[in-house]
mmCIF file of C-alpha atoms in Angstrom:
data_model
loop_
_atom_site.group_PDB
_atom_site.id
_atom_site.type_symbol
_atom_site.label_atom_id
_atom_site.label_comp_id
_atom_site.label_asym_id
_atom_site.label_seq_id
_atom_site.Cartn_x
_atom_site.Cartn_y
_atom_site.Cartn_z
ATOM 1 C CA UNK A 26 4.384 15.045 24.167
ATOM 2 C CA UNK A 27 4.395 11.617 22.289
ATOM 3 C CA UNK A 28 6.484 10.857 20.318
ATOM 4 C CA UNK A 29 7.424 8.208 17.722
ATOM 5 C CA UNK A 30 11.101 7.452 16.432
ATOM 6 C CA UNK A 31 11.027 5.779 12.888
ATOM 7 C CA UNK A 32 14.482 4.364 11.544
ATOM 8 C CA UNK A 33 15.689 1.485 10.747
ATOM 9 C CA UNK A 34 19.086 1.578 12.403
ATOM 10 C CA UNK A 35 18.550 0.668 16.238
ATOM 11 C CA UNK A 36 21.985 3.163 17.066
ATOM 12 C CA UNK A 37 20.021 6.171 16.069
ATOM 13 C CA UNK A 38 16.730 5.005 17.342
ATOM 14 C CA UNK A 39 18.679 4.571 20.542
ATOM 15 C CA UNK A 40 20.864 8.092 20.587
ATOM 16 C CA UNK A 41 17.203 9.538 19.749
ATOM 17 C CA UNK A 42 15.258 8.066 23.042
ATOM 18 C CA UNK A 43 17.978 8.573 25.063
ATOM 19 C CA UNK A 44 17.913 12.546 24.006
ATOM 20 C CA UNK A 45 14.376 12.369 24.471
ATOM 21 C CA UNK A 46 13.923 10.657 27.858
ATOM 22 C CA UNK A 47 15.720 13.758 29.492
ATOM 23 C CA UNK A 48 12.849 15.656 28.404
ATOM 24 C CA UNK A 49 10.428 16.631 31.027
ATOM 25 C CA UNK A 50 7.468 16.884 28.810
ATOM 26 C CA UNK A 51 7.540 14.014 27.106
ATOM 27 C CA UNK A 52 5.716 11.420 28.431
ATOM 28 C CA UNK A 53 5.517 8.915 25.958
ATOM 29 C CA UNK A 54 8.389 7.709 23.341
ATOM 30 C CA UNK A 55 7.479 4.460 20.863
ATOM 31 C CA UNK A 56 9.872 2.894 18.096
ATOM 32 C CA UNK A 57 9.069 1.837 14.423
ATOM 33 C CA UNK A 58 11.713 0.104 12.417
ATOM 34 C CA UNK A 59 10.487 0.705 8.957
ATOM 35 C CA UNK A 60 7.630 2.984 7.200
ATOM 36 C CA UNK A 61 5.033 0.000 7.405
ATOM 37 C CA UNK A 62 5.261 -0.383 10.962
ATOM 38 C CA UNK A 63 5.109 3.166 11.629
ATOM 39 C CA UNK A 64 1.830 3.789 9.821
ATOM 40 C CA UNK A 65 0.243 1.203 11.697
ATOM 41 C CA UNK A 66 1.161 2.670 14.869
ATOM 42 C CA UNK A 67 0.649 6.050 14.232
ATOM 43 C CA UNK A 68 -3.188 4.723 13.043
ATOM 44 C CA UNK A 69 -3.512 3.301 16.225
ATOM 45 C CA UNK A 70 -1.859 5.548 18.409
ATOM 46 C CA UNK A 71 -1.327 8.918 17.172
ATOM 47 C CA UNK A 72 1.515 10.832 17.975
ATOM 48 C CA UNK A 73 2.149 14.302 18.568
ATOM 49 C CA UNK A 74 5.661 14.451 16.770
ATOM 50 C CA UNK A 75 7.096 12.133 14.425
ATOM 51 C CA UNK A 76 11.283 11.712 13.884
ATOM 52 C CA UNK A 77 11.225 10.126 10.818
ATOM 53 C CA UNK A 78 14.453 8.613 8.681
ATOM 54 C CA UNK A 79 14.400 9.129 4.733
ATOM 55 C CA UNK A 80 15.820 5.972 3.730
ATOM 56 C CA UNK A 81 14.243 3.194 5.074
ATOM 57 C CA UNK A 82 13.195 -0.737 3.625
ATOM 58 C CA UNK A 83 9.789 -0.797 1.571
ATOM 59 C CA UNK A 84 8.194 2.204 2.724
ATOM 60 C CA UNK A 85 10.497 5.024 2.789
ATOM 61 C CA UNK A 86 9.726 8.429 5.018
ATOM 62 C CA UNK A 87 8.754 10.836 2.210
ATOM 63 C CA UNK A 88 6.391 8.633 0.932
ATOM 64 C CA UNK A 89 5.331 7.700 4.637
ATOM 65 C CA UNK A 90 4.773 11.213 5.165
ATOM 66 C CA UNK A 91 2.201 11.691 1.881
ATOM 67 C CA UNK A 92 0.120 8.889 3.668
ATOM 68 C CA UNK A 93 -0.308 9.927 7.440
ATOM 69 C CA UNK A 94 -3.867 10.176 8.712
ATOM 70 C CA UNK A 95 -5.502 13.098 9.445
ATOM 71 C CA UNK A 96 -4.845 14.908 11.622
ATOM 72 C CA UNK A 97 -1.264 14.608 11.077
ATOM 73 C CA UNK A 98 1.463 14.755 13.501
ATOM 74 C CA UNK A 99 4.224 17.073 13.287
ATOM 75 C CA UNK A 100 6.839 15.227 11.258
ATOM 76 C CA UNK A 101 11.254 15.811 12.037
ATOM 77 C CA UNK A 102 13.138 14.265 9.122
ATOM 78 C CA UNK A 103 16.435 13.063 10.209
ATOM 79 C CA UNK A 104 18.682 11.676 7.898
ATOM 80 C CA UNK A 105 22.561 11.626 6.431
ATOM 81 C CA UNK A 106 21.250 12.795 3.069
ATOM 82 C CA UNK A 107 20.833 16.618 2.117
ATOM 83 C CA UNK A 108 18.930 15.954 -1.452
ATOM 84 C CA UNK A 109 16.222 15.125 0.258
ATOM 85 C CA UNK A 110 15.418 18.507 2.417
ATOM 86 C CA UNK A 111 13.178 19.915 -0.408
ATOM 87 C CA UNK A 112 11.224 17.091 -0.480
ATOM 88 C CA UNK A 113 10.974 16.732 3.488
ATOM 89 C CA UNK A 114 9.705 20.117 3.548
ATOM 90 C CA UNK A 115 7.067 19.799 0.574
ATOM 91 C CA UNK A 116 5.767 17.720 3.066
ATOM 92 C CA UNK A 117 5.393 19.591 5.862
ATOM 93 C CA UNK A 118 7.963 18.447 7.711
ATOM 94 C CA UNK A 119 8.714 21.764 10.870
ATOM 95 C CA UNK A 120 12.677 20.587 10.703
ATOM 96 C CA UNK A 121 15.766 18.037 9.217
ATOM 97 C CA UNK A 122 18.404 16.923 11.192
ATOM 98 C CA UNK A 123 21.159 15.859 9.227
ATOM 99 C CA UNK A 124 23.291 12.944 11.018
ATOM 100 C CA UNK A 125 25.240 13.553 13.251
ATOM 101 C CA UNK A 126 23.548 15.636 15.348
ATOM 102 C CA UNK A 127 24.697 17.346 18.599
ATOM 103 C CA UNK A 128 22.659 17.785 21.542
ATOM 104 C CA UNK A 129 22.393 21.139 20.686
ATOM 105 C CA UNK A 130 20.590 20.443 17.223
ATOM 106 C CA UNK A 131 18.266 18.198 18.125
ATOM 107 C CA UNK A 132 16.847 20.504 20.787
ATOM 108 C CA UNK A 133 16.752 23.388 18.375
ATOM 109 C CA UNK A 134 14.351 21.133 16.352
ATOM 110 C CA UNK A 135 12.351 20.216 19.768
ATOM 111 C CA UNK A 136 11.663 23.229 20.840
ATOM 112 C CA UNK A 137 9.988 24.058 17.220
ATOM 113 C CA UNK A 138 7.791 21.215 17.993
ATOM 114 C CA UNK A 139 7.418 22.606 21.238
ATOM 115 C CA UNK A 140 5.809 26.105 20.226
ATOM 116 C CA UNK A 141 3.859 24.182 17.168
ATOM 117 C CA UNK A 142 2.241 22.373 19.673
ATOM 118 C CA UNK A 143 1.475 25.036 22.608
ATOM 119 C CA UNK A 144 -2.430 25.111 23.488
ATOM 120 C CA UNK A 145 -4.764 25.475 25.843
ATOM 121 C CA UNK A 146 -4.568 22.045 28.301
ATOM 122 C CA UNK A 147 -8.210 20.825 28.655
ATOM 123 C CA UNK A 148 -7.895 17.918 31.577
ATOM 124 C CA UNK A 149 -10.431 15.511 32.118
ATOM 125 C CA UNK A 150 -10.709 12.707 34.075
ATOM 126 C CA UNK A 151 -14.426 11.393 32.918
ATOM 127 C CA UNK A 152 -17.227 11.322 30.460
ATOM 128 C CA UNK A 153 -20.694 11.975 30.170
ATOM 129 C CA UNK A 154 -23.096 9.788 28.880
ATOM 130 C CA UNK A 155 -26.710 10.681 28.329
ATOM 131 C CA UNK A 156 -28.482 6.910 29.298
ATOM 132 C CA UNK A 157 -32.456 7.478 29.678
ATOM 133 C CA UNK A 158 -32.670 11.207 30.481
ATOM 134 C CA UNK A 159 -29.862 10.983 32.664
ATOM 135 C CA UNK A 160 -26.252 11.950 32.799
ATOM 136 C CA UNK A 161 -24.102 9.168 33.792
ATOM 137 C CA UNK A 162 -20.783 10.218 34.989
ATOM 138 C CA UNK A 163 -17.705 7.246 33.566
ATOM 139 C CA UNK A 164 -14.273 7.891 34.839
ATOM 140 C CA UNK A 165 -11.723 7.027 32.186
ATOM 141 C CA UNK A 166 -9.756 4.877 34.640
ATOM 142 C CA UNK A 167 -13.010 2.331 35.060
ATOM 143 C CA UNK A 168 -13.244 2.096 31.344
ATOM 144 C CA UNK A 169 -11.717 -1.678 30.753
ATOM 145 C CA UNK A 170 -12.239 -1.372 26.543
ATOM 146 C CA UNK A 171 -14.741 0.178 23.826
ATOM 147 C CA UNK A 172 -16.626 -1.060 21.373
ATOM 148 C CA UNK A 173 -17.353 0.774 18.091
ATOM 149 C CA UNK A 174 -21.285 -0.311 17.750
ATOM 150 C CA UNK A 175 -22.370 2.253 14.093
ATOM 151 C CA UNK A 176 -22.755 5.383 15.256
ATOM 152 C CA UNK A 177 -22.214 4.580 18.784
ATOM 153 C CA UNK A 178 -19.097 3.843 20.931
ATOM 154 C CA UNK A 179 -19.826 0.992 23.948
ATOM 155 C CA UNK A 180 -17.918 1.629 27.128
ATOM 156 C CA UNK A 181 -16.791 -1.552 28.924
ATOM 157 C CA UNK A 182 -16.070 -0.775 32.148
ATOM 158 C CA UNK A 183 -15.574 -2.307 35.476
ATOM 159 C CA UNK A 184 -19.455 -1.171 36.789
ATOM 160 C CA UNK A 185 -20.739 -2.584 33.425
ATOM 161 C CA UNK A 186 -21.363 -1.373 29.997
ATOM 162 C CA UNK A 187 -22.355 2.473 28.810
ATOM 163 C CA UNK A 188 -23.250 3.885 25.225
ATOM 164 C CA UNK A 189 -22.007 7.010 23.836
ATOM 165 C CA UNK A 190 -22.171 8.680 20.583
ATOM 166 C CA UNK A 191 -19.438 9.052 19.408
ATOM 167 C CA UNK A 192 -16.696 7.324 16.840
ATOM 168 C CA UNK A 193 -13.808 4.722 17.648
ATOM 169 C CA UNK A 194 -10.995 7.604 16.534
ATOM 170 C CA UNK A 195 -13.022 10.246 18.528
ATOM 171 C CA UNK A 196 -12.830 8.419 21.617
ATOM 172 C CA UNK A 197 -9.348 7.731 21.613
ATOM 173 C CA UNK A 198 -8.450 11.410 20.926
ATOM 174 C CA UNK A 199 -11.033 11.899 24.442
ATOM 175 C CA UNK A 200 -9.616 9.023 26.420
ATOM 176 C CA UNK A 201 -5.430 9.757 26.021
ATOM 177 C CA UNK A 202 -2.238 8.007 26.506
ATOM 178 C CA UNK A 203 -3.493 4.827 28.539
ATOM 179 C CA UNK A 204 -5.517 3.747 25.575
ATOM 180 C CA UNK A 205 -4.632 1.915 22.275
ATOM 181 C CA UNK A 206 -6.602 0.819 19.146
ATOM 182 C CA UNK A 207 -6.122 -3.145 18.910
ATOM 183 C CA UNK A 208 -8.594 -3.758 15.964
ATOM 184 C CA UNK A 209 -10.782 -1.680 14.012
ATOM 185 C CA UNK A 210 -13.783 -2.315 16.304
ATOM 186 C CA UNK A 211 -11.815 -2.062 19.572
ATOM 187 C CA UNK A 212 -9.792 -0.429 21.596
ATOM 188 C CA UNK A 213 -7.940 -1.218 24.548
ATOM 189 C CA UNK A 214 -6.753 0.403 28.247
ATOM 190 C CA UNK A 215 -2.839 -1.031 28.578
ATOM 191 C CA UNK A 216 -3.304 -1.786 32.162
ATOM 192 C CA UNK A 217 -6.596 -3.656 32.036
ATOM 193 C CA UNK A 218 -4.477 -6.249 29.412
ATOM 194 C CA UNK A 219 -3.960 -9.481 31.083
ATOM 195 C CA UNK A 220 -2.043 -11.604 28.577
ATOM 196 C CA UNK A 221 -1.155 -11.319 24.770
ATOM 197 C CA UNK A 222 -1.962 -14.415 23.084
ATOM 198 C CA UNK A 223 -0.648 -14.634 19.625
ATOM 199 C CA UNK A 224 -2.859 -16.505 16.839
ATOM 200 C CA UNK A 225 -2.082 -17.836 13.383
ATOM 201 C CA UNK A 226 -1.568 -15.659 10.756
ATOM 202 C CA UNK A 227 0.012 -12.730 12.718
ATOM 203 C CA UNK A 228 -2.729 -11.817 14.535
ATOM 204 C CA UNK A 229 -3.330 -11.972 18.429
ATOM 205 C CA UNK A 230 -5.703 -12.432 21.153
ATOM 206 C CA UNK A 231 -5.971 -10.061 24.148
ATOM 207 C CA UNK A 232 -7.240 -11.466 27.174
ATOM 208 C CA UNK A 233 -9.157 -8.511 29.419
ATOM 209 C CA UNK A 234 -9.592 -7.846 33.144
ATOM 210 C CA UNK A 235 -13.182 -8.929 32.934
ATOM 211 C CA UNK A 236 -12.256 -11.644 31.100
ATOM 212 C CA UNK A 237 -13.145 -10.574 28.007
ATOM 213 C CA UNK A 238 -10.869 -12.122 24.953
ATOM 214 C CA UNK A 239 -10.279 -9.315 22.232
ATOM 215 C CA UNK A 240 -8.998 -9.648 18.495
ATOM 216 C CA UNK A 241 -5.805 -7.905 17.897
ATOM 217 C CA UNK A 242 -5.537 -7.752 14.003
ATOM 218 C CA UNK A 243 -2.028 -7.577 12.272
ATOM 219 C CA UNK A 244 -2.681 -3.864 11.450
ATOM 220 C CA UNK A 245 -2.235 -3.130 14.646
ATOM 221 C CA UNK A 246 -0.588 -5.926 16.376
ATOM 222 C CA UNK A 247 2.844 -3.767 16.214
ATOM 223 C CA UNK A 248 1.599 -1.116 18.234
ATOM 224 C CA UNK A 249 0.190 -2.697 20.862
ATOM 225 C CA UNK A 250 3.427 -4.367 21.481
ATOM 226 C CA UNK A 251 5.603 -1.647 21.445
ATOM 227 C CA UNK A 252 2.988 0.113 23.838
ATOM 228 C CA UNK A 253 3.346 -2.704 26.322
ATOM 229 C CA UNK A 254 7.120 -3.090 25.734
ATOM 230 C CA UNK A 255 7.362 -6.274 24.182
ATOM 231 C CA UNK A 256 9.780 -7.265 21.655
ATOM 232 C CA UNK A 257 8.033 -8.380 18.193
#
């Protein structure tokens, strides 16, 4: 699983990761401070479940949870405040943990998650792209970063450049946990990132493998460096 904790109190974004590293199956754990950060990470890296605080700066997680893209991830409210349970469960929320929380709770509330989430595992280490009348077979780790191009998706990788139809959010979906939207036109593999080279006005450059220098637009800026572990 993936999974994103959203709060704006580092304590119980802490007690949450530590409860969730101990988990086996979940094999990715990110970190938004507010409502505004989180929707630009979950935009550019969606996750499968969602702990969300209520009360938080600006954007608070009710009304963060009206906004999420489709489709949405499974959303855990977790929160001091009890007048707020009808409200996290108008919207879809699958659980509410009220703080504090034992060990015992918050796995209670994982394993709902859990069987929410249980389906078929398709596994795939490539894809196909029809080039000329012929199937050309693109591992996923050669792929360096795609391009949206209209209807089309172009694959950058490290034996050159293939086309695919397809759209930027479809790909991602395809191409899994290593990857990371950067911009509205790009997207990213972590490990091909060289250096993050930040610009004026809050937005970045990346600097690529093949030497390729990407924009990394403010929208998304926050979740590439949480992705790469890097302190805003």
């Amino acid at each position: 699983m993936k999974i994103l904790i959203v709060d704006d109190e580092r304590p119980a974004r802490d007690k949450l990761r530590r409860l969730l590293s101990q988990q086996s199956d979940v094999s990715h754990i990110a970190e938004a401070r507010d409502g505004n950060e989180a929707l630009q990470t979950i935009r550019a890296y969606p996750p499968d479940l969602v702990f969300l605080d209520v009360q938080m700066p600006e954007l608070d997680g009710i009304s963060l949870a009206t906004q999420l893209p489709e489709p949405a991830p499974l959303i855990v409210f977790v929160t001091a405040y009890d007048q707020y349970a009808l409200q996290a469960f108008d919207a879809n929320a699958i659980d509410y943990l009220m703080k504090p929380y034992d060990e015992a709770r918050f796995l209670r509330a994982l394993q709902k998650a859990r069987e929410r989430l249980q389906k078929p595992v398709v596994t795939a280490d490539h894809l196909l792209c029809n080039e000329k009348g012929r199937i050309q077979v693109v591992k996923l780790s050669d792929i360096l970063w795609v391009e949206a191009a209209d209807n089309y998706v172009l694959l950058h990788t490290v034996n050159g450049q293939h086309m695919l139809r397809q759209t930027l959010s479809g790909i991602l979906e395809k191409l899994g946990s290593g990857f990371v939207r950067c911009h509205r036109r790009y997207l990213v593999q972590l490990c091909s990132i060289q250096q993050f080279i930040p610009t004026q006005k809050g937005d970045a450059q990346l600097l690529m493998k093949d030497a390729a220098r990407l924009p990394c637009s403010r929208q998304y800026r926050s979740a590439v460096l949480s992705y790469l572990k890097i302190e805003d």
